[in-house]
Tab-separated table of C-alpha atoms in Angstrom:
chain	number	residue	atom	x	y	z
A	149	MET	CA	-22.912	-21.443	19.815
A	150	ILE	CA	-22.291	-19.143	16.869
A	151	SER	CA	-20.228	-15.863	17.523
A	152	LYS	CA	-22.210	-12.681	16.365
A	153	VAL	CA	-19.424	-10.795	15.058
A	154	ARG	CA	-18.065	-13.277	12.908
A	155	VAL	CA	-18.240	-12.475	9.448
A	156	ALA	CA	-17.280	-15.872	7.859
A	157	ASP	CA	-19.628	-19.081	7.515
A	158	PRO	CA	-20.045	-20.621	11.049
A	159	THR	CA	-17.902	-23.700	11.583
A	160	ASP	CA	-18.499	-24.635	15.221
A	161	GLY	CA	-18.270	-28.307	15.393
A	162	THR	CA	-16.449	-28.763	12.212
A	163	ASP	CA	-12.793	-28.779	11.321
A	164	PRO	CA	-11.171	-25.567	12.659
A	165	THR	CA	-8.631	-25.531	9.548
A	166	ASP	CA	-11.438	-25.794	7.130
A	167	GLY	CA	-13.185	-22.810	8.943
A	168	THR	CA	-10.217	-20.601	8.675
A	169	GLU	CA	-9.613	-21.290	4.966
A	170	ARG	CA	-13.441	-20.507	4.287
A	171	THR	CA	-12.969	-17.235	6.386
A	172	GLU	CA	-10.209	-16.332	4.359
A	173	ARG	CA	-11.763	-16.800	1.140
A	174	ARG	CA	-15.004	-14.679	2.244
A	175	TYR	CA	-12.387	-12.017	3.163
A	176	ARG	CA	-10.545	-12.152	-0.054
A	177	ALA	CA	-13.871	-11.092	-1.964
A	178	ARG	CA	-14.118	-7.797	-0.076
A	179	LEU	CA	-11.865	-5.427	2.300
A	180	PRO	CA	-12.297	-7.001	5.735
A	181	ALA	CA	-14.104	-4.643	8.043
A	182	PRO	CA	-12.412	-3.670	11.306
A	183	PRO	CA	-13.029	-5.585	14.584
A	184	PRO	CA	-16.520	-4.576	16.422
A	185	PRO	CA	-16.072	-2.508	19.525
A	186	PRO	CA	-15.534	-3.947	22.679
A	187	HIS	CA	-19.092	-3.846	23.962
A	188	LEU	CA	-20.156	-5.808	20.693
A	189	ARG	CA	-17.665	-8.533	20.878
A	190	SER	CA	-18.935	-11.973	21.565
A	191	TRP	CA	-16.510	-14.340	20.148
A	192	PRO	CA	-17.357	-17.804	21.958
A	193	ASP	CA	-13.631	-18.238	22.887
A	194	ARG	CA	-10.158	-17.257	22.113
A	195	GLU	CA	-9.761	-19.701	19.134
A	196	ALA	CA	-12.608	-18.258	17.330
A	197	LEU	CA	-11.108	-14.642	17.857
A	198	LEU	CA	-7.786	-15.881	16.681
A	199	ALA	CA	-9.159	-17.512	13.558
A	200	ASP	CA	-11.228	-14.312	12.563
A	201	ARG	CA	-8.175	-12.223	13.437
A	202	ALA	CA	-5.989	-14.324	11.316
A	203	ALA	CA	-8.051	-14.376	8.232
A	204	ALA	CA	-8.801	-10.744	8.273
A	205	MET	CA	-4.895	-9.978	8.809
A	206	VAL	CA	-3.897	-12.152	6.026
A	207	ALA	CA	-6.468	-10.726	3.431
A	208	LEU	CA	-5.871	-7.263	4.636
A	209	THR	CA	-1.857	-7.820	3.938
A	210	ARG	CA	-2.739	-9.285	0.384
A	211	ARG	CA	-4.620	-6.120	-0.291
A	212	ARG	CA	-1.721	-3.874	0.961
A	213	LEU	CA	0.954	-5.520	-0.951
A	214	GLY	CA	-1.181	-7.099	-3.907
A	215	PHE	CA	0.336	-7.141	-7.190
A	216	GLY	CA	-2.787	-4.968	-8.506
A	217	ARG	CA	-2.152	-2.448	-5.882
A	218	LEU	CA	1.396	-2.103	-7.379
A	219	VAL	CA	0.033	-1.904	-10.844
A	220	LEU	CA	-2.165	0.900	-10.142
A	221	LEU	CA	0.607	2.740	-8.719
A	222	TRP	CA	2.685	2.357	-11.771
A	223	LEU	CA	-0.084	2.973	-13.862
A	224	THR	CA	-0.725	6.183	-11.955
A	225	GLY	CA	2.664	7.042	-12.458
A	226	ALA	CA	2.819	6.298	-15.883
A	227	VAL	CA	-0.273	8.660	-16.708
A	228	ALA	CA	1.619	11.359	-14.853
A	229	ALA	CA	4.657	10.871	-16.864
A	230	LEU	CA	2.887	11.397	-19.957
A	231	GLY	CA	1.016	14.339	-18.467
A	232	TRP	CA	4.539	16.099	-17.590
A	233	ALA	CA	5.873	15.088	-21.106
A	234	SER	CA	2.798	16.878	-22.606
A	235	VAL	CA	3.540	19.968	-20.524
A	236	GLY	CA	7.362	19.838	-21.560
A	237	LEU	CA	6.267	19.442	-25.220
A	238	ALA	CA	3.970	22.577	-24.759
A	239	VAL	CA	6.560	24.863	-23.498
A	240	GLN	CA	8.940	23.953	-26.090
A	241	SER	CA	6.134	24.791	-28.650
A	242	PHE	CA	5.680	28.216	-26.862
A	243	GLU	CA	9.735	28.641	-27.197
A	244	ARG	CA	9.436	28.248	-30.871
A	245	GLY	CA	6.487	30.629	-31.252
A	246	GLY	CA	4.390	31.256	-34.530
A	247	LEU	CA	2.019	28.251	-35.333
A	248	GLY	CA	3.783	26.243	-32.691
A	249	GLN	CA	1.811	28.167	-29.897
A	250	VAL	CA	-1.518	26.581	-30.965
A	251	ALA	CA	0.389	22.955	-30.889
A	252	GLY	CA	1.301	24.197	-27.463
A	253	LEU	CA	-2.132	25.115	-26.203
A	254	VAL	CA	-3.103	21.578	-27.289
A	255	ALA	CA	-0.300	20.036	-25.698
A	256	LEU	CA	-0.758	21.821	-22.368
A	257	ALA	CA	-4.616	20.959	-22.511
A	258	LEU	CA	-3.695	17.319	-22.781
A	259	GLY	CA	-1.034	17.385	-20.138
A	260	GLY	CA	-3.883	18.676	-17.837
A	261	VAL	CA	-6.179	16.059	-18.873
A	262	LEU	CA	-3.578	13.567	-17.843
A	263	LEU	CA	-2.188	14.896	-14.790
A	264	ILE	CA	-5.585	15.594	-13.212
A	265	PRO	CA	-6.969	11.912	-13.000
A	266	ALA	CA	-3.459	11.002	-12.097
A	267	GLY	CA	-3.844	13.138	-8.904
A	268	VAL	CA	-7.076	11.682	-8.079
A	269	ALA	CA	-5.865	8.215	-8.672
A	270	LEU	CA	-3.102	8.701	-6.453
A	271	GLY	CA	-5.360	10.274	-3.861
A	272	PHE	CA	-7.548	7.045	-3.984
A	273	TRP	CA	-4.426	4.755	-3.781
A	274	LEU	CA	-3.121	6.732	-0.595
A	275	ASP	CA	-6.582	6.751	0.954
A	276	ARG	CA	-7.074	2.982	0.216
A	277	GLY	CA	-3.669	2.271	1.967
A	278	ARG	CA	-4.333	4.246	4.870
A	279	THR	CA	-7.805	2.560	5.522
A	280	VAL	CA	-5.944	-1.076	5.103
A	281	ARG	CA	-3.189	0.169	7.636
A	282	GLU	CA	-5.743	1.241	10.150
A	283	ARG	CA	-7.773	-1.912	10.031
A	284	LEU	CA	-4.686	-4.105	10.212
A	285	GLU	CA	-3.509	-2.207	13.425
A	286	ALA	CA	-7.013	-2.576	14.885
A	287	TRP	CA	-7.135	-6.180	14.176
A	288	ALA	CA	-3.471	-6.726	15.541
A	289	GLU	CA	-4.431	-4.941	18.864
A	290	LEU	CA	-6.890	-7.741	19.669
A	291	ASP	CA	-4.396	-10.357	20.432
A	292	ARG	CA	-1.022	-12.022	19.593
A	293	ASP	CA	-0.803	-15.154	17.565
A	294	PRO	CA	2.903	-15.922	16.391
A	295	VAL	CA	1.534	-18.752	14.095
A	296	SER	CA	-0.668	-16.808	12.027
A	297	ASP	CA	1.321	-13.487	12.299
A	298	VAL	CA	4.196	-14.912	10.440
A	299	ARG	CA	2.145	-14.930	7.220
A	300	VAL	CA	1.410	-11.396	8.061
A	301	ARG	CA	4.956	-10.496	7.633
A	302	ALA	CA	4.719	-11.397	3.544
A	303	HIS	CA	8.390	-11.157	2.833
A	304	ARG	CA	8.112	-12.387	-0.679
A	305	ARG	CA	5.349	-9.586	-1.411
A	306	SER	CA	7.532	-7.033	0.251
A	307	VAL	CA	10.267	-8.040	-1.947
A	308	THR	CA	8.250	-7.964	-5.075
A	309	TRP	CA	7.351	-4.366	-4.189
A	310	LEU	CA	10.922	-3.334	-3.122
A	311	LEU	CA	13.057	-4.369	-5.843
A	312	PRO	CA	11.457	-2.593	-8.632
A	313	SER	CA	10.573	0.507	-6.325
A	314	VAL	CA	14.261	0.671	-5.682
A	315	ILE	CA	15.236	0.518	-9.229
A	316	LEU	CA	12.779	3.438	-10.064
A	317	CYS	CA	14.356	5.461	-7.245
A	318	VAL	CA	17.497	4.870	-8.820
A	319	ALA	CA	16.486	5.874	-12.423
A	320	GLY	CA	14.661	8.829	-11.061
A	321	VAL	CA	17.798	10.196	-9.190
A	322	TRP	CA	19.969	9.633	-12.336
A	323	ALA	CA	17.519	11.271	-14.726
A	324	THR	CA	17.160	14.293	-12.197
A	325	SER	CA	20.972	14.555	-11.837
A	326	ALA	CA	21.206	14.673	-15.727
A	327	ALA	CA	18.234	17.162	-16.128
A	328	TRP	CA	19.875	19.689	-13.755
A	329	THR	CA	23.156	19.121	-15.206
A	330	GLY	CA	21.976	19.966	-18.333
A	331	MET	CA	20.646	23.257	-17.147
A	332	ALA	CA	24.020	24.579	-16.539
A	333	PRO	CA	25.424	27.290	-19.154
A	334	GLY	CA	27.371	25.929	-21.960
A	335	PRO	CA	27.322	24.769	-25.585
A	336	GLU	CA	25.232	21.713	-24.599
A	337	SER	CA	22.706	23.483	-22.363
A	338	VAL	CA	19.276	22.447	-22.846
A	339	THR	CA	16.079	24.820	-23.201
A	340	VAL	CA	13.380	25.390	-20.591
A	341	GLY	CA	11.061	23.058	-22.229
A	342	GLU	CA	13.441	20.147	-22.526
A	343	THR	CA	14.184	20.589	-18.773
A	344	VAL	CA	10.623	20.441	-17.827
A	345	TYR	CA	10.112	17.479	-19.854
A	346	ALA	CA	13.146	15.709	-18.609
A	347	LEU	CA	12.478	16.880	-14.818
A	348	GLY	CA	8.979	15.704	-15.041
A	349	LEU	CA	9.506	12.332	-16.232
A	350	ALA	CA	12.420	11.880	-13.668
A	351	VAL	CA	10.497	13.292	-10.800
A	352	THR	CA	7.572	11.052	-11.402
A	353	ALA	CA	9.601	7.927	-11.560
A	354	LEU	CA	11.432	8.911	-8.263
A	355	ALA	CA	8.013	9.747	-6.723
A	356	THR	CA	6.591	6.293	-7.787
A	357	GLY	CA	9.695	4.546	-6.706
A	358	ILE	CA	9.512	6.162	-3.117
A	359	LEU	CA	5.867	5.391	-2.736
A	360	GLY	CA	6.370	1.641	-3.504
A	361	ALA	CA	9.549	1.399	-1.233
A	362	VAL	CA	7.957	3.318	1.657
A	363	GLN	CA	4.845	0.848	1.476
A	364	SER	CA	7.122	-2.122	1.431
A	365	TYR	CA	9.321	-1.178	4.148
A	366	GLY	CA	6.709	0.433	6.459
A	367	HIS	CA	5.097	-3.127	6.256
A	368	GLN	CA	7.856	-4.817	7.210
A	369	ALA	CA	8.641	-2.602	10.053
A	370	TRP	CA	5.144	-2.710	11.407
A	371	SER	CA	4.949	-6.439	10.976
A	372	GLY	CA	8.477	-6.760	12.657
A	373	ARG	CA	7.270	-4.970	15.730
A	374	LEU	CA	3.995	-7.168	15.825
A	375	MET	CA	6.345	-10.244	15.891
A	376	SER	CA	8.277	-8.874	18.631
A	377	PRO	CA	7.536	-10.259	22.308
A	378	LEU	CA	5.285	-8.550	24.292
A	379	PRO	CA	7.151	-6.331	27.078
A	380	VAL	CA	6.901	-7.654	30.718
A	381	ARG	CA	6.006	-5.505	33.655
A	382	ARG	CA	8.149	-5.952	36.416
A	383	ARG	CA	5.681	-8.196	38.578
A	384	GLY	CA	5.658	-10.555	35.936
A	385	GLY	CA	2.418	-9.452	33.959
A	386	LEU	CA	2.154	-8.912	30.378
A	387	HIS	CA	1.845	-5.595	29.232
A	388	ARG	CA	-0.949	-5.073	26.494
């Protein structure tokens, strides 16, 4: 009997381990769909459900904490930093006056050209992350499987996200503090353009680091709850 809802190649009657690997390879090629609604579910047995659940959740975890997704976040932050740098240069050009105002207009236009795509890319990044998280939670609600759920925790991937994100946060906080300190009145105070330039770079680095750290910590917190034992009712029944 072949399950109607299984997306992977049917492997009934074959080695179940090989079937799970094939299912995972198929899921890696695209974003796994959410599980079907209750009235359309027709897994032949619990083993088939757990195999599909494990393959989908592992693939979704790799999408959520994938290296490509982290690089996309960094590239978006880099483009935004260049955009703010252009805005800072524009303000400095306006402060100088004269022909510098023409250069300021060009720099301001360049800043807009860079910041708008960065904002769109960030929106796409956040929306994709929300979709992956919702599908992970939907698959997790079907059942519990401690053996496969260990892989969903993805400690190494989380550390790969967390360490550079924390470094960016520290650098962003330091640069932001330095920029604000430079605004204080005194012989070494900076201009408005220099402040915009420094703050733009600092806040962009800080925001990029926070987004990466929140993604890593959020997944670890969620997967920790997933691995925790199910609460037991007073009468001894499992509460789902």
